[in-house]
Coordinates of C-alpha atoms in Angstrom, one line a residue:
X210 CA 32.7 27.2 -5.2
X211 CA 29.4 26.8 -3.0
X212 CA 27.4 27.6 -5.9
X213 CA 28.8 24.5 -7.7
X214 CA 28.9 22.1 -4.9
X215 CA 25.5 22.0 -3.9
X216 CA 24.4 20.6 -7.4
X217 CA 26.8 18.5 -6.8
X218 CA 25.4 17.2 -3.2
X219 CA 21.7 17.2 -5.2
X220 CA 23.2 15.0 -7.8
X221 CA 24.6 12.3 -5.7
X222 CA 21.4 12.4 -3.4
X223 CA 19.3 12.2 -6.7
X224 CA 21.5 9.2 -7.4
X225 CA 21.0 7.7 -3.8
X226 CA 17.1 7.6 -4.4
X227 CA 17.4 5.7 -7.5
X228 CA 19.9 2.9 -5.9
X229 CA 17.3 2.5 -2.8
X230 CA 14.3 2.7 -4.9
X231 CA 16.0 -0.2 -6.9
X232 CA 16.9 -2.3 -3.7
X233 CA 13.4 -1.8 -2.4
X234 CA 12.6 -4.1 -5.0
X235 CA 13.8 -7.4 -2.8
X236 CA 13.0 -8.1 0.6
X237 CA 16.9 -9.2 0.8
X238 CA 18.1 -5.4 0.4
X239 CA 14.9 -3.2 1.5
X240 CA 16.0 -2.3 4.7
X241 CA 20.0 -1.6 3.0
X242 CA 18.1 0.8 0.3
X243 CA 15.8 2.5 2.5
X244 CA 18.7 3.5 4.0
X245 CA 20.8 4.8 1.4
X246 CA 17.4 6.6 0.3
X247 CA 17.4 8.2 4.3
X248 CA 21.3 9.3 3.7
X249 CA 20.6 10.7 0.8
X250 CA 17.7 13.0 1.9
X251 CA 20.3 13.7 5.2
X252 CA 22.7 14.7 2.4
X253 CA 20.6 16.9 0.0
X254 CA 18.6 18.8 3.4
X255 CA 22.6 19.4 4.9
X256 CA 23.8 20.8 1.5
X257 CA 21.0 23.1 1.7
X258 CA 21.3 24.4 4.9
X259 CA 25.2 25.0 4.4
X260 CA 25.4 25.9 0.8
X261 CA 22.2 27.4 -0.6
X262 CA 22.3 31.4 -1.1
X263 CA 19.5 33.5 -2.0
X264 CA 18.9 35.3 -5.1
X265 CA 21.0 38.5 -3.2
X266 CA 23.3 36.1 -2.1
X267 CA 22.5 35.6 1.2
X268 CA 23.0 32.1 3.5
X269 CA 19.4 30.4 3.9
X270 CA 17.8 32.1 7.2
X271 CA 15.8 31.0 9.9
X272 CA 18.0 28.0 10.5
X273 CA 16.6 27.2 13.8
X274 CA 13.3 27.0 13.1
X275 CA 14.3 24.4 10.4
X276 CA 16.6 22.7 12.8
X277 CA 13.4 22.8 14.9
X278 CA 11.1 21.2 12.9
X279 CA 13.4 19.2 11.5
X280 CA 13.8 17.4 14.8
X281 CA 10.0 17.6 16.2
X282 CA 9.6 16.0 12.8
X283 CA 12.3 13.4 13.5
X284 CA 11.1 12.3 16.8
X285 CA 7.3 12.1 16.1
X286 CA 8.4 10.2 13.0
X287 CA 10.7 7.5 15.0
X288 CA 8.4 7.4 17.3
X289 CA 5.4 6.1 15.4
X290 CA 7.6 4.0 13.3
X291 CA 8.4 2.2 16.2
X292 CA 5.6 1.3 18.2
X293 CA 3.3 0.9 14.8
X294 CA 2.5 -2.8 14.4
X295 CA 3.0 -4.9 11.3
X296 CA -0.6 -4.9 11.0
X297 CA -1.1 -1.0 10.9
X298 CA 1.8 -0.4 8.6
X299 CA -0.7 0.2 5.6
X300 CA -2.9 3.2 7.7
X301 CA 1.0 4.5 8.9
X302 CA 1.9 4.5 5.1
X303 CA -1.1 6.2 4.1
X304 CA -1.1 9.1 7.0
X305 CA 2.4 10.0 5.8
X306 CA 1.5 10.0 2.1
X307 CA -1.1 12.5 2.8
X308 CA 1.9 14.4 5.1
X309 CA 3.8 14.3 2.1
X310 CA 0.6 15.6 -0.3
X311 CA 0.0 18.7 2.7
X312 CA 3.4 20.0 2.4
X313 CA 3.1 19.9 -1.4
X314 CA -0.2 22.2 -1.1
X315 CA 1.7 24.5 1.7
X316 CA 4.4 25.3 -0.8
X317 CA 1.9 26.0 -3.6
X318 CA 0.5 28.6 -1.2
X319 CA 3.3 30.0 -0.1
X320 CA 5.0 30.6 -3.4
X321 CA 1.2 32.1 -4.5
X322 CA 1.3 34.3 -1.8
X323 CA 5.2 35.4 -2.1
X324 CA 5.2 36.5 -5.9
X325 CA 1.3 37.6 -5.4
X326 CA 0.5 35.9 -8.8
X327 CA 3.3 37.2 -10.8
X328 CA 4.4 34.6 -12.4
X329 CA 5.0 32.7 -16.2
X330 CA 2.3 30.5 -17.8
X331 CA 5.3 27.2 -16.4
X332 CA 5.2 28.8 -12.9
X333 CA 1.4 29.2 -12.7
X334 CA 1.0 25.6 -14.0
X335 CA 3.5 23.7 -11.4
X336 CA 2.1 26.1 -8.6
X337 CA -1.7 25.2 -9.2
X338 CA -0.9 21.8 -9.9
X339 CA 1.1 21.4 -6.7
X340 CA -1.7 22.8 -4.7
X341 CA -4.7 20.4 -6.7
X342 CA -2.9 17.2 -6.6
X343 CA -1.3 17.7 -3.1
X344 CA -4.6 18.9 -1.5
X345 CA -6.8 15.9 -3.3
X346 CA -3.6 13.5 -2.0
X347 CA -4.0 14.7 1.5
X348 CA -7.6 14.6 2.1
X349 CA -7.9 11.5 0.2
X350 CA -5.1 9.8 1.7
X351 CA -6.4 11.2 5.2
X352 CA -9.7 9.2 4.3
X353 CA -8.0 5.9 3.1
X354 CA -6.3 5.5 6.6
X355 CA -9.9 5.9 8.1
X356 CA -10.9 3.3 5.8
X357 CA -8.1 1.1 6.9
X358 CA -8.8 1.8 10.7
X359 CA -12.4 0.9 10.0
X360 CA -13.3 4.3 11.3
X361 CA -14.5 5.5 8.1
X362 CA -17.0 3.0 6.1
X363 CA -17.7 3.9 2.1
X364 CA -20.0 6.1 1.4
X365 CA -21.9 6.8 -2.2
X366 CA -25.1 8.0 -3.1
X367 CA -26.7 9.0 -6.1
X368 CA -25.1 11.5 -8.9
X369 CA -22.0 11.5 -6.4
X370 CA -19.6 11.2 -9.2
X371 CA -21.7 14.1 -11.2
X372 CA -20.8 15.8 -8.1
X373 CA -17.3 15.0 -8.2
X374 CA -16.6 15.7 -12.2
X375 CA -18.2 19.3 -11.3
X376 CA -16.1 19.7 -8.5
X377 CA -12.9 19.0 -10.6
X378 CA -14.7 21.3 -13.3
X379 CA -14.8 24.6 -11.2
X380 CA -11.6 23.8 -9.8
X381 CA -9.4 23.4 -13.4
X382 CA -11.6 26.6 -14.2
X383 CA -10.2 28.6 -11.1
X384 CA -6.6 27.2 -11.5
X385 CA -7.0 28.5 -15.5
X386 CA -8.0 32.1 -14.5
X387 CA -5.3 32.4 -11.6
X388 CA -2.5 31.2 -14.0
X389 CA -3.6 33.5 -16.8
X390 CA -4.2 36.6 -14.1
X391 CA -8.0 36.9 -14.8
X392 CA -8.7 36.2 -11.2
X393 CA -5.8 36.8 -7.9
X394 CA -5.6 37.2 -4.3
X395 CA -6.2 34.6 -1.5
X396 CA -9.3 34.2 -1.5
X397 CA -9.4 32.2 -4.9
X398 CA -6.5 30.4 -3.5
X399 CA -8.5 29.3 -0.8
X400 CA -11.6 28.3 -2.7
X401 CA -9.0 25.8 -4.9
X402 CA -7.2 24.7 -2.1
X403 CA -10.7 23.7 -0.3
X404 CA -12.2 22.6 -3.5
X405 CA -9.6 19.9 -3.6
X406 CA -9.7 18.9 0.1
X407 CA -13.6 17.8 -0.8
X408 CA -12.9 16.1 -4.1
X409 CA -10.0 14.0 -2.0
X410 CA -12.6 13.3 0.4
X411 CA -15.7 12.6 -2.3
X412 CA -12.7 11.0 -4.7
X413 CA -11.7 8.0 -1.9
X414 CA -14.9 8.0 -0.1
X415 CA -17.2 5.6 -2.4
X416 CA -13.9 3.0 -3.1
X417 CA -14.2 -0.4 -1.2
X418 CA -11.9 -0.9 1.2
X419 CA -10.7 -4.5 -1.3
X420 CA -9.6 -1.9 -3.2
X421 CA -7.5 -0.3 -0.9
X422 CA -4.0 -1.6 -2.4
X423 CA -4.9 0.6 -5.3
X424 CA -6.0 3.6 -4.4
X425 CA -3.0 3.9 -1.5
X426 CA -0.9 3.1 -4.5
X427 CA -2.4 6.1 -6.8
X428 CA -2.2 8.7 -4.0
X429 CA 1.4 8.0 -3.5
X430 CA 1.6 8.8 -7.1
X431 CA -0.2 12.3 -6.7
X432 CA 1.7 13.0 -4.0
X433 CA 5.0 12.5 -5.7
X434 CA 3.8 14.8 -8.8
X435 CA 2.4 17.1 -6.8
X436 CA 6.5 17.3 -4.7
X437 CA 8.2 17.3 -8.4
X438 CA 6.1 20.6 -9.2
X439 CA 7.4 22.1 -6.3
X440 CA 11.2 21.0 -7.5
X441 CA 10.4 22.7 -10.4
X442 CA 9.0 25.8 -8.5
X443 CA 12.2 26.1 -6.7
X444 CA 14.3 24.8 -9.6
X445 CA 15.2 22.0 -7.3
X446 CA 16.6 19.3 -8.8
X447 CA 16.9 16.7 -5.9
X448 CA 13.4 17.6 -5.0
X449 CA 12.2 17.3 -8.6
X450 CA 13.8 13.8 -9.6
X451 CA 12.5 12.6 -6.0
X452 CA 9.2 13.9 -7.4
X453 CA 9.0 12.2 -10.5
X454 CA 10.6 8.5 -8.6
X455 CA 7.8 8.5 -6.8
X456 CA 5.3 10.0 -8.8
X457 CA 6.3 6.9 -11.4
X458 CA 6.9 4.7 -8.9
X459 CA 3.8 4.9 -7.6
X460 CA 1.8 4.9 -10.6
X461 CA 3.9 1.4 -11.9
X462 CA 2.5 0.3 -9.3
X463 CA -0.9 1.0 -9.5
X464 CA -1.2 -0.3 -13.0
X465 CA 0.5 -3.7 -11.0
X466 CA -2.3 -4.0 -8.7
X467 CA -4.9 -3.0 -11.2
X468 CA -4.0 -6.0 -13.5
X469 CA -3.8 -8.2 -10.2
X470 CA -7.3 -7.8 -9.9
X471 CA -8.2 -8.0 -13.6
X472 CA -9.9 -4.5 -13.5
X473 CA -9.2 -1.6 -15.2
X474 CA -8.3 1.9 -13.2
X475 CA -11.5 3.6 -14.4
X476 CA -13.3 0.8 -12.9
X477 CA -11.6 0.8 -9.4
X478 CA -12.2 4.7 -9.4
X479 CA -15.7 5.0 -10.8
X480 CA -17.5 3.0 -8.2
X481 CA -14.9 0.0 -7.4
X482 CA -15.2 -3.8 -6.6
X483 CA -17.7 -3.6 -3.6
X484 CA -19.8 -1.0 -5.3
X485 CA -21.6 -3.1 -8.1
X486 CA -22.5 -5.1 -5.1
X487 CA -24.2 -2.3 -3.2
X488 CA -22.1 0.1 -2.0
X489 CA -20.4 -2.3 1.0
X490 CA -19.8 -5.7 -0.7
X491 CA -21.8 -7.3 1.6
X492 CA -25.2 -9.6 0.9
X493 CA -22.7 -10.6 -2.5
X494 CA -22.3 -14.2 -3.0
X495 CA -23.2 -16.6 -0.2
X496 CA -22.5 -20.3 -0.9
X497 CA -23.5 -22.1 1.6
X498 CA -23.2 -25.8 2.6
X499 CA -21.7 -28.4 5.4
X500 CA -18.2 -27.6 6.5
X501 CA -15.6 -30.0 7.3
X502 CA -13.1 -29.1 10.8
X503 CA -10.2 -30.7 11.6
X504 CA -7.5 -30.8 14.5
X505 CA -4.3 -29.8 15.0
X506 CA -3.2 -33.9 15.3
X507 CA -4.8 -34.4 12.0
X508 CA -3.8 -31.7 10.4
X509 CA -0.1 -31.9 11.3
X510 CA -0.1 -35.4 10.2
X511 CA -1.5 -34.7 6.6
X512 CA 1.7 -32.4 5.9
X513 CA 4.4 -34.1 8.2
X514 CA 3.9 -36.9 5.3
X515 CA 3.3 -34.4 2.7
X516 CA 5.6 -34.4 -0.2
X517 CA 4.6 -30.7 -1.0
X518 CA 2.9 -28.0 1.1
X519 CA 2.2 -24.3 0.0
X520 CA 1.2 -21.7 2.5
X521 CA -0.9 -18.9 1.6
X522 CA -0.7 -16.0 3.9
X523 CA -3.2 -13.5 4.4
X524 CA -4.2 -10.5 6.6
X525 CA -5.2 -12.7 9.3
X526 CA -1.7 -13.9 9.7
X527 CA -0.7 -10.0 9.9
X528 CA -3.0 -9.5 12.9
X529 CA -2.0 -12.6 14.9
X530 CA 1.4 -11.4 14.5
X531 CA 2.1 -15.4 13.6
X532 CA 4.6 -14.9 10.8
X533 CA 7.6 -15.9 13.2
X534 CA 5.5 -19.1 14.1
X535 CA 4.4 -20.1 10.7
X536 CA 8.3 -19.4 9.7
X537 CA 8.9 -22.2 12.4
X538 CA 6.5 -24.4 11.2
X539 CA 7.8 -24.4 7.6
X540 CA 11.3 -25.5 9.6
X541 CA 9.6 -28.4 11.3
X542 CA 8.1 -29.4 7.6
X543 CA 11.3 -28.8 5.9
X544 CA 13.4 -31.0 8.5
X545 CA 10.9 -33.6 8.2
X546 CA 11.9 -33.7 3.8
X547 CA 8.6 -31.7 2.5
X548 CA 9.0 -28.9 0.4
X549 CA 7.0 -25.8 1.5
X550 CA 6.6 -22.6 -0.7
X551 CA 4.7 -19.3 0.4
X552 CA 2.1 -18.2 -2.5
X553 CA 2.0 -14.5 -2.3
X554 CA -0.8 -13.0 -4.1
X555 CA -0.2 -9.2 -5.8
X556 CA -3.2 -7.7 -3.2
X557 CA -2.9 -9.7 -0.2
X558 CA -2.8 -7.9 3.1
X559 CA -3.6 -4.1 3.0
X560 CA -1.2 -2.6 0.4
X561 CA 1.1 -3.8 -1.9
X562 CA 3.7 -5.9 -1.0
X563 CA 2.1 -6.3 3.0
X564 CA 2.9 -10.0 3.2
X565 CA 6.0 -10.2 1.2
X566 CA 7.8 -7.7 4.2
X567 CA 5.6 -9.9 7.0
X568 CA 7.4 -12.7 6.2
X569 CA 10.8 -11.1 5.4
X570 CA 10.6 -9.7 8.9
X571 CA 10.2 -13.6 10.2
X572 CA 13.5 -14.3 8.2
X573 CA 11.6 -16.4 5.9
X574 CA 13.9 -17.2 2.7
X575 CA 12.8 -14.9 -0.3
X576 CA 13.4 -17.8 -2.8
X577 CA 10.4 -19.1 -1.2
X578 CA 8.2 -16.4 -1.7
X579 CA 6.2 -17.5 -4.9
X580 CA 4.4 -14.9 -6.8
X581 CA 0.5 -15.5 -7.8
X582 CA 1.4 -16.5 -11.5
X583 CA 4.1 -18.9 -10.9
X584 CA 2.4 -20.9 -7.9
X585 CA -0.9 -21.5 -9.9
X586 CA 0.0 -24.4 -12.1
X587 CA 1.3 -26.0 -9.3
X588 CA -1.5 -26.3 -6.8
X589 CA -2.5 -28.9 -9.0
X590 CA 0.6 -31.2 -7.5
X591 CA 0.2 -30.0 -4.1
X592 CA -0.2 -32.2 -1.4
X593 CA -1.5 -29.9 1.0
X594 CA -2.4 -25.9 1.0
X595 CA -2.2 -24.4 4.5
X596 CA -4.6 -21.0 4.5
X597 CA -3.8 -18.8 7.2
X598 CA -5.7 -16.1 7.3
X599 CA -6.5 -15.3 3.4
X600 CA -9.9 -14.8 2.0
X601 CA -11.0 -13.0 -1.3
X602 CA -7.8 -14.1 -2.8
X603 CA -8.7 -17.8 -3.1
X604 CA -12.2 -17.5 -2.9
X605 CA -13.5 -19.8 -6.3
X606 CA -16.1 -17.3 -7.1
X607 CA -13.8 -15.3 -9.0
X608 CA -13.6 -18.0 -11.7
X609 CA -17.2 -19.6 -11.4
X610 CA -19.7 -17.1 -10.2
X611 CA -20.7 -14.1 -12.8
X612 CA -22.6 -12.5 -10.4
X613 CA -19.9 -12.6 -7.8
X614 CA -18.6 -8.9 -7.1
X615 CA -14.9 -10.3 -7.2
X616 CA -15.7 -12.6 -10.5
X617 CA -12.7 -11.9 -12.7
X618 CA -10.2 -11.4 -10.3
X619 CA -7.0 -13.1 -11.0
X620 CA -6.8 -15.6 -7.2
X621 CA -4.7 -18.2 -5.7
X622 CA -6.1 -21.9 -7.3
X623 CA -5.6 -23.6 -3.6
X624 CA -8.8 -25.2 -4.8
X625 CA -7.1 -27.3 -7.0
X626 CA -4.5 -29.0 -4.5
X627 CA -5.2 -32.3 -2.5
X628 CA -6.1 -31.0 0.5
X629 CA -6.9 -27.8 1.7
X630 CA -6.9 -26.9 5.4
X631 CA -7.7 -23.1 6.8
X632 CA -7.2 -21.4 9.9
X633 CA -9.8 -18.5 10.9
X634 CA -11.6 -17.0 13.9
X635 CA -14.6 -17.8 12.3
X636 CA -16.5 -18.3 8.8
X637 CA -16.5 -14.3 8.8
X638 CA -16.4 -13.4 5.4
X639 CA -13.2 -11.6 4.2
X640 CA -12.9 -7.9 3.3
X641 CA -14.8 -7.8 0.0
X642 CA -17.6 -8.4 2.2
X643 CA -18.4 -12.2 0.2
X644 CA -18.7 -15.7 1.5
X645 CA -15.9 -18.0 0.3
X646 CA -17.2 -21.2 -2.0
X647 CA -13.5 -22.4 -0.7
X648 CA -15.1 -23.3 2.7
X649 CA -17.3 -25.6 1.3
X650 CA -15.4 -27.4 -1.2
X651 CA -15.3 -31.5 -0.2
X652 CA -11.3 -31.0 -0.3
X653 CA -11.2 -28.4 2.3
X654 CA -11.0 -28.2 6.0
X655 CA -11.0 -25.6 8.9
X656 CA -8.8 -25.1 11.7
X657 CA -10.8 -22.4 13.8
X658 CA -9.1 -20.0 16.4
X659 CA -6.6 -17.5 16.5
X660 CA -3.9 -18.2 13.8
X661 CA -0.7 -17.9 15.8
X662 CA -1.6 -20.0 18.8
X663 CA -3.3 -22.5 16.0
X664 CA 0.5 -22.4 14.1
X665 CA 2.0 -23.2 17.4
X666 CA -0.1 -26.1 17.6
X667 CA 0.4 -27.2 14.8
X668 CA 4.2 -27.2 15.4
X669 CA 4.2 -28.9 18.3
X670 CA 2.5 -31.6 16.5
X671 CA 4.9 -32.0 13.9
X672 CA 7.7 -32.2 16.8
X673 CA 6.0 -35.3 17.7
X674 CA 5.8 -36.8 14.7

């Protein structure tokens, strides 16, 4: 009876992860789905405990220790989930992803060192796979929240990715000989394991931090191959379809953010955006010219008696924590008869998706959240485009500078409303490291300070109106 009721419990659980992974894909049932994706991991890790016997027939041991870690685990992990800001939610998504790529490697070594290398050509494969693709996902996940701490700047230098293809060489020439028994033991086990810590490290270390979206994208999807070879170690079928949602998932959305920016992967990987510009993106396209500011009064009055406004929110908006005042201000507009849409571009913010949950966490409808393709044409009968905090994203260059390192890129055509006004610290250039022509365009204005108390102004204007 026990033997058929946990493939039972890893059935519904595997079912669980496909309904949350579907409502994931709306900002209305997110938090529902993640939760039903929670349950179900509750659900499968409970069955196992309770129901799972050893191959002499024995209950799973060492039930503390797993009760143990499985609430050090819990508390660590609710505790950095809540104090983590909105703004850091990309380096907290990326630390994890490499937690989840570590464990992967772990279980590669320990099922190595528990049948000492006996094992079938399938075996050999998933268990040197596991321990490649988790090991390169850890390190190079590791390194991606540096880069998104700004701890960690890029680094390349000459022949590096000679160095890397090498690297990846020796290491599919070690996992060959383990798997086909030509080579054993743990010190060949450790030689892999590091090899693939430093091609994680060499792999995200040259990569632009503009391309970040990606890459944290791609790493999710080695980390979930790298947990589906371990279901199939363990012939663990909740742990193997969890794998392969994730895996696909992940890799989806890579291919997403990859045609959001108009480049192929290859490209993004072999030197990326900021690279072709010299390695930091910086010293790439300066425009130049007289500026135009503005004041809260004026601005407030151009949209109070706006028919249509669009607001673009960027990164900036993340770390003034403004999205609950910019959701007010779209109140005042709205009260007042304009119409006011959000334009969200595919690689705004840190990682995919960043400002689509900002704004959902404000309570801001999701029929207003307009994607990059749809909003386009219709900057064109927009009244006014509020920037708050966006950059590279509706920088002009990408459509009329060749030599631009961001030339190509797929952006937000604010340039082509009425009126453009946009709030920033300063004319600090954005996080491809390029001045923005949009600054100096005759139809645009800046609002300069910090974006939430300039949004408060802005709706204490509109009050007035």
């Amino acid at each position: 009876m026990m033997e058929m009721l946990l493939p039972i419990l890893y059935l519904v659980s595997s079912v669980t992860f496909i309904i949350g992974l579907k409502m994931l894909g709306s900002p209305k049932t997110a938090r529902t789905g993640n939760l039903v994706a929670a349950a179900g991991m509750a659900l499968a890790i409970a069955g196992t405990m309770i129901f799972h016997r050893n191959h002499d027939g024995q209950p799973l041991g060492n039930i503390p220790l797993i009760l143990a870690a499985l609430g050090i685990g819990t508390v660590l992990g609710w505790m950095m989930a809540v104090r983590v800001k909105m703004t850091s939610m990309p380096q907290m998504v990326s630390f994890f992803n490499g937690m989840g790529g570590a464990c992967a490697a772990l279980i590669s070594i320990l099922e190595t060192m528990e049948s000492g290398g006996m094992w079938t050509f399938g075996s050999g494969l998933a268990t040197m796979a596991g321990l490649v693709i988790g090991g390169v996902s850890f390190s190079g996940s590791i390194v991606a929240y540096g880069k998104l701490e700004e701890r960690i700047k890029d680094v390349s230098f000459k022949g590096q990715q000679a160095i890397n293809l090498l690297i990846m060489a020796g290491i599919v020439v070690m996992a060959a000989l383990m798997i086909t028994g030509r080579i054993e033991g743990i010190g060949p086990l450790v030689v892999i394991a590091g090899c693939a810590l430093v091609y994680g490290i060499l792999f995200v270390l040259p990569i632009g931090g503009a391309d970040m979206p990606v890459v944290i994208s791609l790493l999710n999807s080695f980390t979930g191959v790298a947990a589906a070879c371990g279901g199939f170690l363990y012939d663990n079928m909740v742990m193997l379809i969890g794998g392969i949602l994730v895996g696909s998932a992940g890799t989806l959305l890579t291919v997403v953010m990859c045609r959001a920016m108009n480049r192929s992967l290859a490209n993004v990987l072999l030197g990326g955006l900021l690279n072709k510009a010299g390695g930091g993106g910086g010293g790439a396209g300066t425009a130049g010219g007289p500026i135009r500011e503005v004041s809260a009064t004026d601005a407030a009055v151009l949209m109070a008696y706006a028919k249509k406004v669009v607001i673009v929110p960027g990164y900036g908006l993340a770390v003034a924590q403004a999205q609950h005042v910019c959701h007010q201000l779209e109140h005042e507009l709205a009260s007042k008869g304009v119409q006011v849409k959000y334009a969200i571009h595919p690689v705004a913010g840190r990682m995919p998706g960043h400002m689509n949950v900002l704004l959902a966490e404000a309570d801001v409808s999701y029929d207003n959240l307009v994607e990059m393709e749809e909003i386009n044409p219709e900057f064109a009968m927009t009244d006014v485009v509020l920037v708050v905090g966006a950059n590279d994203v509706v920088n002009p260059a990408a459509r009329t500078d060749p030599q631009s390192p961001i030339y190509g890129m797929p952006i937000l055509d604010v340039d082509m409303a009425k009126q453009v006004i946009i709030l920033k610290r300063s004319m600090k250039s954005g996080y491809a490291g390029i001045d923005n022509e949009l600054f100096y365009r005759p139809n645009c204005a800046m609002l300069f300070g910090d974006a939430k108390t300039s949004l408060a102004a802005l709706v204490t204007e509109v009050k007035q109106l």
